[in-house]
Short mmCIF file of C-alpha atoms and ligand atoms in Angstrom, two decimals:
data_model
loop_
_atom_site.label_atom_id
_atom_site.label_comp_id
_atom_site.label_asym_id
_atom_site.label_seq_id
_atom_site.Cartn_x
_atom_site.Cartn_y
_atom_site.Cartn_z
CA MET X 1 -10.83 -60.42 65.36
CA GLN X 2 -12.58 -57.67 65.47
CA PHE X 3 -11.78 -53.94 64.88
CA GLN X 4 -12.72 -51.79 66.62
CA ASP X 5 -12.06 -47.86 66.42
CA PHE X 6 -9.62 -46.09 67.05
CA SER X 7 -11.55 -42.72 68.83
CA VAL X 8 -13.74 -45.90 70.94
CA HIS X 9 -10.60 -46.52 73.18
CA ALA X 10 -11.29 -45.39 76.50
CA ALA X 11 -7.85 -44.70 77.44
CA ILE X 12 -8.24 -41.87 73.86
CA GLU X 13 -9.68 -40.14 76.39
CA LYS X 14 -7.34 -40.42 78.99
CA LEU X 15 -3.81 -39.48 76.65
CA THR X 16 -6.00 -36.79 75.11
CA ALA X 17 -6.04 -34.39 79.00
CA LEU X 18 -2.09 -35.80 79.02
CA ALA X 19 -1.58 -34.45 75.71
CA ARG X 20 -2.73 -31.06 76.86
CA THR X 21 0.04 -30.32 79.72
CA ALA X 22 3.32 -32.57 77.93
CA HIS X 23 5.73 -33.38 79.78
CA ASP X 24 8.42 -30.59 79.38
CA LEU X 25 11.89 -31.92 78.24
CA THR X 26 12.68 -28.24 78.78
CA ALA X 27 12.16 -27.62 82.48
CA ALA X 28 14.57 -27.60 85.48
CA SER X 29 14.05 -31.47 85.41
CA GLY X 30 12.31 -32.87 82.16
CA LEU X 31 15.22 -34.46 81.32
CA THR X 32 17.74 -35.56 84.40
CA ALA X 33 20.29 -38.68 84.11
CA GLN X 34 17.77 -40.99 85.92
CA ARG X 35 15.54 -40.53 83.12
CA ILE X 36 17.62 -41.32 80.61
CA GLY X 37 18.82 -44.78 82.56
CA GLU X 38 14.98 -45.83 82.98
CA MET X 39 13.23 -45.01 79.78
CA LYS X 40 15.55 -47.56 77.69
CA THR X 41 14.04 -50.74 76.05
CA SER X 42 16.45 -53.38 75.29
CA PHE X 43 15.22 -55.43 72.57
CA CYS X 44 16.82 -58.19 69.80
CA GLY X 45 20.81 -56.74 70.11
CA PHE X 46 19.04 -53.23 70.12
CA ASP X 47 18.76 -50.53 73.12
CA LEU X 48 15.85 -47.74 72.77
CA LEU X 49 16.64 -44.57 74.35
CA TYR X 50 13.64 -42.83 74.50
CA ALA X 51 14.16 -40.28 77.26
CA THR X 52 13.48 -37.71 74.14
CA GLN X 53 9.85 -38.16 74.18
CA ARG X 54 7.64 -36.59 76.62
CA VAL X 55 6.17 -38.57 77.51
CA THR X 56 6.06 -39.42 81.53
CA PRO X 57 5.38 -42.51 83.40
CA GLU X 58 1.79 -42.25 82.98
CA VAL X 59 1.45 -41.22 79.43
CA LEU X 60 3.16 -45.25 79.13
CA ASP X 61 0.38 -46.56 81.36
CA ALA X 62 -2.04 -44.74 79.13
CA LEU X 63 -0.42 -45.76 76.24
CA GLN X 64 -0.53 -49.37 77.87
CA GLU X 65 -3.86 -49.20 78.01
CA LEU X 66 -4.12 -48.25 75.01
CA ALA X 67 -2.42 -51.47 73.12
CA ASP X 68 -4.58 -53.47 75.55
CA GLU X 69 -7.58 -51.86 74.78
CA ALA X 70 -7.50 -52.13 70.75
CA GLY X 71 -5.91 -55.52 71.08
CA LEU X 72 -2.96 -54.71 69.46
CA ILE X 73 -0.64 -58.18 70.18
CA ALA X 74 -4.27 -60.21 69.09
CA ALA X 75 -4.16 -59.05 66.00
CA TYR X 76 -0.75 -59.92 65.58
CA THR X 77 -0.55 -62.60 66.32
CA ALA X 78 -3.70 -63.26 64.87
CA MET X 79 -1.56 -61.91 61.33
CA ARG X 80 0.91 -64.35 61.96
CA GLN X 81 -1.23 -67.24 62.13
CA GLY X 82 -2.62 -66.74 59.12
CA GLU X 83 -6.26 -64.38 59.83
CA VAL X 84 -6.92 -62.68 56.74
CA LEU X 85 -6.27 -58.87 57.21
CA ASN X 86 -5.86 -57.96 54.09
CA ARG X 87 -9.64 -56.93 53.90
CA ILE X 88 -12.31 -53.63 54.39
CA GLU X 89 -15.63 -55.64 55.32
CA GLY X 90 -18.21 -55.84 52.63
CA TYR X 91 -16.60 -54.76 50.15
CA ALA X 92 -14.42 -56.02 47.33
CA CYS X 93 -10.93 -56.03 48.22
CA GLU X 94 -7.41 -57.95 48.29
CA ASN X 95 -9.28 -60.51 50.85
CA ARG X 96 -6.17 -61.84 51.40
CA GLN X 97 -3.73 -63.16 54.31
CA VAL X 98 -0.54 -61.11 55.74
CA LEU X 99 2.61 -63.78 56.34
CA HIS X 100 5.24 -62.40 55.25
CA THR X 101 6.80 -63.16 58.84
CA ALA X 102 6.49 -66.98 57.80
CA CYS X 103 9.58 -66.56 55.33
CA ARG X 104 11.15 -66.44 58.69
CA ASP X 105 9.07 -68.97 60.77
CA VAL X 106 11.59 -71.32 59.30
CA PHE X 107 13.49 -71.13 62.19
CA ALA X 108 9.79 -71.54 64.51
CA ASP X 109 8.96 -74.58 65.66
CA PRO X 110 6.57 -75.40 65.57
CA PRO X 111 5.95 -72.42 63.13
CA LEU X 112 2.97 -70.69 64.01
CA ALA X 113 1.71 -70.31 59.57
CA ALA X 114 2.11 -74.36 59.12
CA GLU X 115 1.88 -74.07 55.07
CA ALA X 116 2.69 -71.29 54.42
CA SER X 117 6.62 -71.27 56.66
CA ALA X 118 6.80 -75.09 54.28
CA LYS X 119 6.51 -73.01 51.37
CA ALA X 120 9.30 -70.58 52.11
CA ARG X 121 11.48 -73.35 52.94
CA ARG X 122 11.14 -74.85 49.78
CA GLU X 123 11.93 -72.10 48.43
CA LEU X 124 15.16 -71.44 50.57
CA GLU X 125 16.16 -74.69 49.50
CA LYS X 126 16.18 -73.87 45.42
CA LEU X 127 18.22 -70.95 46.34
CA ARG X 128 20.73 -72.79 48.56
CA THR X 129 20.54 -74.45 45.59
CA PHE X 130 21.19 -72.39 42.86
CA LEU X 131 23.91 -70.70 45.45
CA ASP X 132 25.77 -74.21 45.38
CA GLU X 133 25.53 -74.21 41.74
CA VAL X 134 26.63 -70.88 41.21
CA ALA X 135 30.06 -70.99 43.65
CA GLY X 136 30.58 -74.63 42.39
CA GLY X 137 30.73 -73.39 38.82
CA ALA X 138 27.45 -75.52 37.43
CA ILE X 139 25.70 -72.07 36.85
CA ALA X 140 28.04 -70.34 34.80
CA ASN X 141 28.38 -68.18 31.62
CA ALA X 142 28.86 -69.81 27.81
CA GLU X 143 32.27 -69.56 28.12
CA GLY X 144 32.87 -71.52 32.09
CA LYS X 145 32.93 -68.08 33.91
CA PRO X 146 31.64 -67.38 37.47
CA PHE X 147 29.33 -64.70 37.51
CA THR X 148 30.29 -61.83 39.32
CA THR X 149 27.04 -59.66 39.44
CA MET X 150 23.20 -59.64 40.00
CA VAL X 151 21.10 -56.87 38.50
CA GLN X 152 17.92 -57.09 40.37
CA VAL X 153 15.29 -55.46 37.80
CA GLY X 154 12.29 -54.18 39.83
CA ILE X 155 10.38 -51.50 41.58
CA GLY X 156 8.40 -50.48 44.26
CA GLY X 157 8.48 -53.10 46.59
CA SER X 158 10.76 -55.50 44.46
CA ASP X 159 12.90 -52.64 44.78
CA LEU X 160 13.59 -50.82 47.91
CA GLY X 161 13.78 -53.11 50.34
CA PRO X 162 15.94 -55.49 48.56
CA ARG X 163 17.92 -52.04 47.10
CA ALA X 164 18.08 -50.72 51.18
CA LEU X 165 19.18 -54.18 52.75
CA TYR X 166 22.17 -54.54 49.59
CA LEU X 167 23.13 -51.25 50.34
CA ALA X 168 23.06 -51.82 53.97
CA LEU X 169 25.20 -55.02 54.20
CA LYS X 170 27.19 -54.92 50.88
CA ALA X 171 30.03 -54.60 52.93
CA TYR X 172 30.19 -58.52 54.01
CA ALA X 173 29.93 -59.86 49.86
CA LEU X 174 31.61 -62.20 49.50
CA PRO X 175 35.07 -61.58 47.41
CA GLY X 176 34.04 -60.17 43.54
CA ARG X 177 30.28 -60.55 44.15
CA SER X 178 28.35 -56.77 43.73
CA ALA X 179 24.52 -56.44 42.72
CA ARG X 180 22.55 -53.34 41.05
CA PHE X 181 19.44 -52.74 41.01
CA ILE X 182 17.33 -51.28 38.08
CA ALA X 183 13.16 -49.65 38.96
CA ASN X 184 12.27 -46.99 36.57
CA VAL X 185 11.46 -47.37 33.36
CA ASP X 186 14.10 -44.19 32.46
CA PRO X 187 15.83 -46.24 29.95
CA ASP X 188 18.80 -43.59 31.22
CA ASP X 189 18.32 -45.75 34.39
CA VAL X 190 19.25 -48.82 32.23
CA ALA X 191 21.73 -47.59 30.41
CA GLU X 192 24.04 -46.12 33.62
CA VAL X 193 23.48 -49.63 35.16
CA LEU X 194 24.48 -51.57 31.85
CA SER X 195 27.67 -48.95 30.72
CA GLY X 196 29.35 -50.28 33.94
CA LEU X 197 29.30 -53.94 33.58
CA ASP X 198 30.40 -57.18 31.96
CA LEU X 199 27.33 -58.16 30.40
CA SER X 200 29.12 -61.79 30.22
CA ARG X 201 29.95 -62.11 33.79
CA THR X 202 26.30 -60.02 35.03
CA LEU X 203 23.10 -62.13 35.99
CA PHE X 204 19.65 -60.48 35.77
CA ASN X 205 16.70 -60.64 38.26
CA VAL X 206 13.93 -59.67 37.29
CA VAL X 207 11.46 -59.87 40.12
CA SER X 208 8.21 -58.89 39.74
CA LYS X 209 5.35 -60.47 42.12
CA SER X 210 2.75 -59.47 39.55
CA GLY X 211 4.51 -60.63 36.55
CA SER X 212 2.33 -57.46 35.03
CA THR X 213 4.42 -54.37 36.11
CA LEU X 214 4.87 -51.94 33.08
CA GLU X 215 8.74 -50.69 34.96
CA THR X 216 10.02 -54.41 35.05
CA LEU X 217 8.29 -56.58 32.36
CA THR X 218 9.85 -52.92 29.66
CA ASN X 219 12.74 -53.15 31.32
CA GLU X 220 13.31 -56.75 30.87
CA ARG X 221 12.88 -56.56 27.68
CA LEU X 222 15.28 -53.84 27.34
CA ILE X 223 17.70 -56.15 28.97
CA ARG X 224 16.94 -59.55 26.98
CA ALA X 225 18.00 -57.20 23.84
CA ARG X 226 21.14 -55.66 24.75
CA LEU X 227 21.86 -59.31 25.59
CA ALA X 228 21.09 -60.26 22.63
CA GLN X 229 23.39 -58.10 20.92
CA LYS X 230 26.23 -58.67 22.82
CA GLY X 231 25.39 -62.88 21.81
CA LEU X 232 24.77 -63.78 24.91
CA ASP X 233 22.09 -66.24 25.39
CA PRO X 234 19.38 -64.56 27.52
CA ALA X 235 18.15 -68.07 29.06
CA ARG X 236 21.45 -68.88 30.67
CA HIS X 237 21.87 -64.75 32.39
CA VAL X 238 18.22 -63.81 33.17
CA LEU X 239 16.25 -65.20 35.98
CA ALA X 240 12.28 -64.83 37.48
CA VAL X 241 11.05 -64.18 40.84
CA THR X 242 7.44 -64.19 40.70
CA GLY X 243 3.80 -65.44 42.05
CA GLU X 244 3.52 -69.23 40.85
CA GLY X 245 1.37 -69.24 38.24
CA GLY X 246 1.46 -65.98 37.17
CA PRO X 247 2.31 -64.45 33.81
CA MET X 248 6.10 -64.27 34.31
CA ASP X 249 6.08 -68.23 35.90
CA ASP X 250 8.26 -69.40 32.41
CA PRO X 251 10.47 -71.34 33.60
CA SER X 252 11.84 -72.00 30.06
CA LYS X 253 12.28 -68.29 29.24
CA TYR X 254 14.67 -68.27 33.18
CA LEU X 255 17.79 -69.36 34.03
CA ARG X 256 15.88 -70.38 37.87
CA SER X 257 12.14 -69.22 39.16
CA PHE X 258 11.77 -68.09 42.20
CA TYR X 259 7.96 -67.94 43.95
CA MET X 260 6.03 -65.79 46.19
CA GLU X 261 3.09 -65.86 47.83
CA ASP X 262 0.49 -63.89 46.98
CA TYR X 263 0.32 -63.54 50.84
CA ILE X 264 3.37 -61.80 50.96
CA GLY X 265 2.69 -57.59 50.38
CA GLY X 266 5.58 -56.30 47.63
CA ARG X 267 7.18 -54.07 50.49
CA TYR X 268 6.50 -56.76 53.08
CA SER X 269 8.91 -58.69 50.78
CA ALA X 270 12.89 -58.35 51.21
CA THR X 271 13.15 -61.46 52.91
CA SER X 272 11.15 -63.56 50.31
CA MET X 273 12.55 -64.50 46.97
CA VAL X 274 12.24 -61.19 46.61
CA GLY X 275 14.43 -60.06 48.56
CA LEU X 276 16.43 -62.80 49.30
CA VAL X 277 18.56 -63.53 45.25
CA THR X 278 20.37 -60.91 45.29
CA LEU X 279 21.00 -61.05 49.34
CA GLY X 280 22.04 -64.34 48.71
CA PHE X 281 24.17 -63.85 45.93
CA VAL X 282 25.99 -61.36 47.10
CA LEU X 283 26.19 -62.32 50.35
CA GLY X 284 26.24 -66.00 50.55
CA PHE X 285 23.42 -68.41 51.97
CA GLU X 286 24.30 -68.11 55.66
CA ALA X 287 24.39 -64.75 55.98
CA SER X 288 21.15 -65.04 54.46
CA MET X 289 20.08 -66.71 56.94
CA GLU X 290 20.93 -64.56 59.42
CA ILE X 291 19.42 -61.22 58.10
CA LEU X 292 16.24 -64.29 58.93
CA ARG X 293 16.91 -65.22 62.05
CA GLY X 294 17.38 -60.88 63.53
CA ALA X 295 13.83 -60.87 61.81
CA HIS X 296 12.08 -63.79 63.31
CA GLU X 297 13.85 -62.81 66.17
CA VAL X 298 12.09 -59.62 66.32
CA ASP X 299 9.02 -61.81 65.13
CA GLN X 300 8.50 -63.51 68.96
CA GLY X 301 9.40 -60.17 70.48
CA ALA X 302 6.74 -58.63 69.14
CA MET X 303 4.22 -60.96 70.54
CA GLU X 304 5.63 -59.50 74.22
CA PRO X 305 1.80 -57.32 75.22
CA ASP X 306 4.18 -54.57 78.23
CA ILE X 307 5.01 -51.98 75.91
CA ARG X 308 7.22 -51.11 77.83
CA VAL X 309 9.37 -54.61 76.53
CA ASN X 310 8.21 -54.82 72.87
CA LEU X 311 10.63 -52.26 71.58
CA PRO X 312 7.81 -52.34 68.24
CA LEU X 313 5.30 -52.03 70.27
CA LEU X 314 6.67 -49.10 72.37
CA LEU X 315 8.31 -47.59 68.67
CA ALA X 316 4.47 -47.38 67.53
CA LEU X 317 2.90 -46.35 70.66
CA LEU X 318 5.11 -43.57 70.37
CA GLY X 319 4.39 -42.24 66.76
CA ILE X 320 0.77 -42.39 67.80
CA TRP X 321 1.80 -40.66 71.03
CA ASN X 322 3.69 -37.73 68.52
CA HIS X 323 1.09 -38.03 65.65
CA ASN X 324 -2.44 -37.75 67.25
CA PHE X 325 -2.10 -36.63 69.99
CA LEU X 326 0.67 -33.84 70.47
CA ALA X 327 -0.53 -33.36 66.56
CA HIS X 328 3.66 -33.96 64.57
CA ALA X 329 2.46 -33.87 61.07
CA THR X 330 6.02 -36.52 59.97
CA VAL X 331 8.70 -38.09 61.28
CA ALA X 332 12.32 -38.19 60.03
CA VAL X 333 14.05 -40.99 60.13
CA LEU X 334 17.78 -40.14 60.18
CA PRO X 335 20.05 -43.29 60.75
CA TYR X 336 23.94 -42.18 61.97
CA SER X 337 25.19 -45.09 58.78
CA GLN X 338 26.26 -44.22 55.72
CA ALA X 339 25.31 -48.12 54.46
CA LEU X 340 21.35 -47.02 55.77
CA SER X 341 20.99 -44.34 53.30
CA ARG X 342 17.75 -45.81 51.44
CA PHE X 343 16.28 -47.92 54.79
CA PRO X 344 14.39 -44.13 54.55
CA ALA X 345 13.39 -44.14 51.54
CA HIS X 346 12.60 -48.34 51.75
CA LEU X 347 10.74 -46.85 55.57
CA GLN X 348 9.05 -43.95 53.21
CA GLN X 349 7.14 -47.13 51.13
CA CYS X 350 6.79 -49.50 53.63
CA ASP X 351 4.72 -47.04 56.17
CA MET X 352 3.48 -44.75 53.36
CA GLU X 353 1.87 -47.08 51.24
CA SER X 354 0.59 -48.51 54.46
CA ASN X 355 -0.90 -47.05 56.91
CA GLY X 356 -1.87 -43.90 54.51
CA LYS X 357 -5.25 -45.22 54.34
CA SER X 358 -9.02 -42.94 55.15
CA VAL X 359 -10.84 -45.35 55.56
CA THR X 360 -11.38 -47.82 58.55
CA ARG X 361 -11.69 -51.32 58.38
CA GLN X 362 -15.14 -51.54 57.74
CA GLY X 363 -15.15 -49.48 54.89
CA LYS X 364 -16.22 -45.87 56.87
CA ALA X 365 -14.04 -42.91 56.58
CA VAL X 366 -12.02 -42.37 59.74
CA GLY X 367 -12.08 -39.97 62.62
CA TRP X 368 -8.65 -39.36 63.42
CA GLN X 369 -5.40 -38.96 61.73
CA THR X 370 -3.33 -42.21 59.69
CA GLY X 371 0.51 -42.51 58.88
CA PRO X 372 1.94 -39.12 58.89
CA VAL X 373 4.56 -38.20 56.74
CA VAL X 374 7.68 -40.72 57.02
CA TRP X 375 11.19 -39.09 55.35
CA GLY X 376 14.79 -39.21 56.58
CA GLU X 377 18.32 -39.51 55.41
CA PRO X 378 21.91 -40.34 57.01
CA GLY X 379 23.33 -38.36 59.53
CA THR X 380 26.05 -36.55 60.18
CA ASN X 381 24.56 -34.84 56.48
CA GLY X 382 21.27 -34.17 57.21
CA GLN X 383 22.97 -32.23 60.11
CA HIS X 384 24.49 -30.12 57.00
CA ALA X 385 21.08 -29.58 55.26
CA PHE X 386 17.41 -29.61 56.68
CA TYR X 387 18.06 -30.33 60.25
CA GLN X 388 17.99 -26.55 60.65
CA LEU X 389 13.77 -27.09 60.00
CA ILE X 390 14.03 -29.31 62.78
CA HIS X 391 15.48 -27.41 65.06
CA GLN X 392 14.33 -24.16 65.11
CA GLY X 393 11.14 -24.37 62.28
CA THR X 394 7.67 -23.64 62.86
CA GLU X 395 6.53 -27.55 62.49
CA VAL X 396 7.92 -29.93 65.25
CA VAL X 397 9.55 -32.92 63.17
CA PRO X 398 10.13 -35.69 65.50
CA ALA X 399 13.42 -37.89 65.09
CA GLU X 400 14.06 -41.62 65.18
CA PHE X 401 17.58 -41.40 65.35
CA ILE X 402 19.64 -45.09 63.79
CA GLY X 403 22.64 -45.46 65.14
CA PHE X 404 25.61 -48.69 65.66
CA ARG X 405 28.66 -48.03 68.29
CA GLN X 406 31.39 -50.01 65.94
CA SER X 407 31.62 -49.36 62.07
CA GLN X 408 31.53 -52.03 59.17
CA TYR X 409 35.19 -52.23 57.36
CA GLY X 410 36.45 -51.47 61.06
CA LEU X 411 38.47 -48.88 58.81
CA ASP X 412 39.01 -46.02 61.15
CA LEU X 413 41.53 -43.78 62.84
CA ASN X 414 41.81 -41.53 65.16
CA VAL X 415 41.96 -37.03 64.93
CA GLU X 416 42.07 -35.45 67.89
CA GLY X 417 40.99 -38.26 70.75
CA THR X 418 38.89 -39.37 68.41
CA GLY X 419 37.42 -42.26 65.67
CA SER X 420 35.13 -41.25 63.42
CA GLN X 421 33.05 -43.75 64.94
CA GLN X 422 33.02 -41.83 68.10
CA LYS X 423 32.47 -38.43 65.87
CA LEU X 424 29.01 -39.48 64.03
CA ILE X 425 28.02 -41.20 67.41
CA ALA X 426 28.64 -38.27 69.53
CA ASN X 427 27.05 -36.44 66.81
CA MET X 428 23.45 -38.40 66.38
CA LEU X 429 23.34 -38.31 71.07
CA ALA X 430 24.54 -34.79 70.63
CA GLN X 431 21.57 -33.56 67.90
CA SER X 432 19.52 -36.27 70.11
CA LEU X 433 19.49 -33.74 73.63
CA ALA X 434 20.30 -31.12 71.27
CA LEU X 435 16.24 -31.60 70.10
CA ALA X 436 15.05 -32.43 73.32
CA LEU X 437 16.26 -29.84 75.39
CA GLY X 438 16.37 -26.88 73.17
CA ARG X 439 18.58 -23.79 74.40
CA GLN X 440 17.28 -20.58 76.37
CA ILE X 441 19.28 -17.71 75.54
CA ASP X 442 17.90 -13.73 75.31
CA ASN X 443 18.85 -13.97 71.30
CA PRO X 444 15.93 -14.95 69.22
CA ALA X 445 17.79 -16.23 66.41
CA ARG X 446 19.81 -18.30 67.98
CA ARG X 447 16.98 -19.84 70.83
CA PHE X 448 15.81 -23.15 69.77
CA SER X 449 12.34 -23.88 71.65
CA GLY X 450 13.72 -28.02 72.45
CA ASN X 451 11.20 -30.57 73.36
CA ARG X 452 11.31 -31.76 69.75
CA PRO X 453 10.92 -35.18 70.34
CA ASN X 454 12.90 -38.38 69.73
CA SER X 455 14.25 -41.52 70.30
CA VAL X 456 18.16 -43.19 69.48
CA LEU X 457 17.88 -46.50 68.84
CA ILE X 458 21.31 -48.45 68.40
CA ALA X 459 22.81 -51.56 68.11
CA ASP X 460 26.51 -52.90 68.33
CA ARG X 461 27.17 -53.81 64.53
CA LEU X 462 25.07 -53.32 61.34
CA THR X 463 25.56 -57.11 60.67
CA PRO X 464 22.36 -59.40 58.66
CA TYR X 465 20.96 -60.18 62.14
CA ALA X 466 20.61 -56.37 62.72
CA MET X 467 19.42 -55.69 59.47
CA GLY X 468 17.19 -58.52 59.85
CA ALA X 469 16.00 -57.55 63.20
CA LEU X 470 15.47 -53.21 62.37
CA LEU X 471 13.55 -54.17 59.18
CA ALA X 472 10.74 -56.46 60.82
CA ILE X 473 11.58 -53.50 64.01
CA TYR X 474 9.84 -51.09 61.19
CA GLU X 475 7.52 -53.45 59.73
CA HIS X 476 6.14 -54.56 63.10
CA ARG X 477 5.30 -50.59 64.00
CA ILE X 478 3.84 -50.21 60.72
CA ALA X 479 1.05 -52.45 61.31
CA PHE X 480 0.82 -52.20 64.98
CA GLN X 481 -0.18 -48.68 64.40
CA GLY X 482 -2.30 -49.84 61.37
CA PHE X 483 -4.18 -51.95 63.63
CA CYS X 484 -5.02 -49.19 65.97
CA TRP X 485 -5.43 -47.06 63.93
CA ASN X 486 -8.37 -49.64 62.35
CA ILE X 487 -7.35 -49.27 59.33
CA ASN X 488 -5.50 -52.04 56.54
CA SER X 489 -2.31 -51.27 56.44
CA PHE X 490 -1.77 -54.27 53.59
CA ASP X 491 -3.77 -53.05 50.67
CA GLN X 492 -2.09 -50.16 47.60
CA GLU X 493 -5.86 -49.33 46.30
CA GLY X 494 -3.69 -45.15 46.04
CA VAL X 495 -1.55 -46.26 43.36
CA GLN X 496 -4.39 -47.42 41.21
CA LEU X 497 -5.73 -45.28 39.32
CA GLY X 498 -2.64 -43.10 38.34
CA LYS X 499 -2.18 -46.64 36.79
CA ILE X 500 -5.21 -46.40 34.98
CA LEU X 501 -4.00 -43.08 33.40
CA ALA X 502 -0.96 -43.50 32.73
CA THR X 503 -1.99 -46.59 30.87
CA ARG X 504 -4.67 -44.63 29.02
CA LEU X 505 -2.55 -41.25 28.11
CA LEU X 506 -0.05 -44.78 26.41
CA ASP X 507 -2.67 -46.07 24.43
CA LEU X 508 -3.08 -41.88 23.38
CA ILE X 509 -0.06 -41.57 22.60
CA ALA X 510 0.67 -44.88 20.53
CA GLY X 511 -3.02 -44.31 18.77
CA ARG X 512 -4.47 -47.26 20.32
CA THR X 513 -7.33 -44.86 21.04
CA ALA X 514 -10.40 -44.88 19.31
CA PRO X 515 -12.03 -41.46 18.24
CA GLU X 516 -14.70 -42.21 19.99
CA GLU X 517 -12.87 -42.51 23.83
CA VAL X 518 -10.52 -39.87 23.56
CA ASN X 519 -10.87 -37.92 26.48
CA PRO X 520 -10.15 -33.98 26.26
CA LEU X 521 -8.19 -33.34 29.46
CA GLU X 522 -5.72 -36.29 28.55
CA GLU X 523 -5.65 -35.04 25.34
CA SER X 524 -5.30 -31.34 25.81
CA MET X 525 -3.04 -32.51 29.16
CA LEU X 526 -0.15 -34.12 26.71
CA LYS X 527 -0.85 -31.75 23.92
CA GLN X 528 0.80 -29.04 26.28
CA ALA X 529 3.11 -30.43 27.74
CA ARG X 530 4.40 -31.65 24.06
CA ILE X 531 4.54 -35.74 24.18
CA GLY X 532 3.72 -37.98 21.64
C1 G6Q H 601 4.21 -53.33 47.85
C2 G6Q H 601 2.86 -52.24 45.79
C3 G6Q H 601 3.72 -52.65 45.20
C4 G6Q H 601 4.75 -53.63 44.23
C5 G6Q H 601 5.64 -53.04 42.86
C6 G6Q H 601 6.15 -53.87 42.20
O1 G6Q H 601 3.66 -53.50 48.46
O2 G6Q H 601 3.06 -53.37 45.40
O3 G6Q H 601 5.54 -51.09 45.78
O4 G6Q H 601 5.55 -53.93 45.04
O5 G6Q H 601 4.14 -52.62 42.00
O6 G6Q H 601 4.83 -54.93 41.91
P1 G6Q H 601 5.26 -56.73 41.04
O7 G6Q H 601 6.06 -57.15 42.55
O8 G6Q H 601 3.58 -56.78 40.76
O9 G6Q H 601 5.91 -55.76 39.83
#
């Protein structure tokens, strides 16, 4: 696959010109009922309403041209087929395939990446057996009692996606099952999680692709020590998810070992064993497969070249329009669903670790903006907090609303003519309109400029299928943008330097640094912070 610089495409000039007179949503017929009806894409159970973006049919046509010129569908197809896309030409790099979609390709016949898909099936079968054994009592604690809680121990990609999905779907937990998560090396995090648990009924799922992450290995040691103190055998309570053949691949130490492959990036690993072991324990095997089915259907739909049909591609291009042409630096993802409370945190990692890059795939400095700052919180809570800036601040923040027509638990009450779920969604739609239209009145303090671009993504209910679909929609939005900007969205060199320096500081604190190796800056930082 040949990638070209973002700046070379003919559509760029067209889009730059169109951005000078971007659609005015506040004008007399800037936002009409007809426009709302027309600017809508339905895809895998979700409707995307984007009439409240500052686009016209002409802009959409130019964005389509950009997608075609940049070969976004060809790049995505190459990714799914296993081309080595995690690379920077001519430089030392990870040099890997990018095959998180193979985890979901188990539904495809034939799969696009046959070998990777076969490995995913093998792990799924192991998971099914494990879950059957837990359910049937073959796996139980020393007293023969069933396990009720799984604590996932992992950080970054081995935490954020799985945690976001667990919180999103715990309404569907099997009776008596729950999960907790420990990520930080902060001992208080471990203490707080363990304090509420009956350890004798708890499984610990230690997740580390590399098997060498300081935080996770430290927490595993702490947990093993705690189990031993309580007279519990760690080999009965601790599982592993890791890279086959890696430092943590020692089945004798674990109740079970599950594997993930190096071609699945941490932040894209929620649908591999990294997410599915804990999700499977809580939700059961069938519900976990529904997550994969939702993701897979999006994977398939994302092959469609028409941006008005392919929702992840459209989201990607609307994001590019807002970021590169209308010059908006950030994007807020605002789910009107408490269950999605950690989904923005997952996206923060998935998007910013993927597209926070300054060199092209050929190792040259980029001459255009790449990934925006991504942030967000659930509504309506955010409305009582930072929405002030979104409505009236000097920084225009494009917003992506996510909502559901029905609640998960079905517990609702009609108060003054509407239920809580209706209030929740009415608020979301009201925000979308308010940001777009603004309010032009004489009082400057109460005036709203409007023209604040946003879109609404809505589905019937946050089910395992919908969660899988939503996850994949965003994964592919990110990948399409990265392809378009000609950057490698699949490495994360930017997190390495801090890790190296932290190791040096720890060596210094532990007295392992030879006197001639002591760096005065590092020594001074420790001294002034009074650490050590
Ligand atoms: C994600 C990153 C990073 C990674 C963590 C945990 O894409 O690579 O967040 O997931 O550093 O790594 P391990 O799973 O190897 O412990």
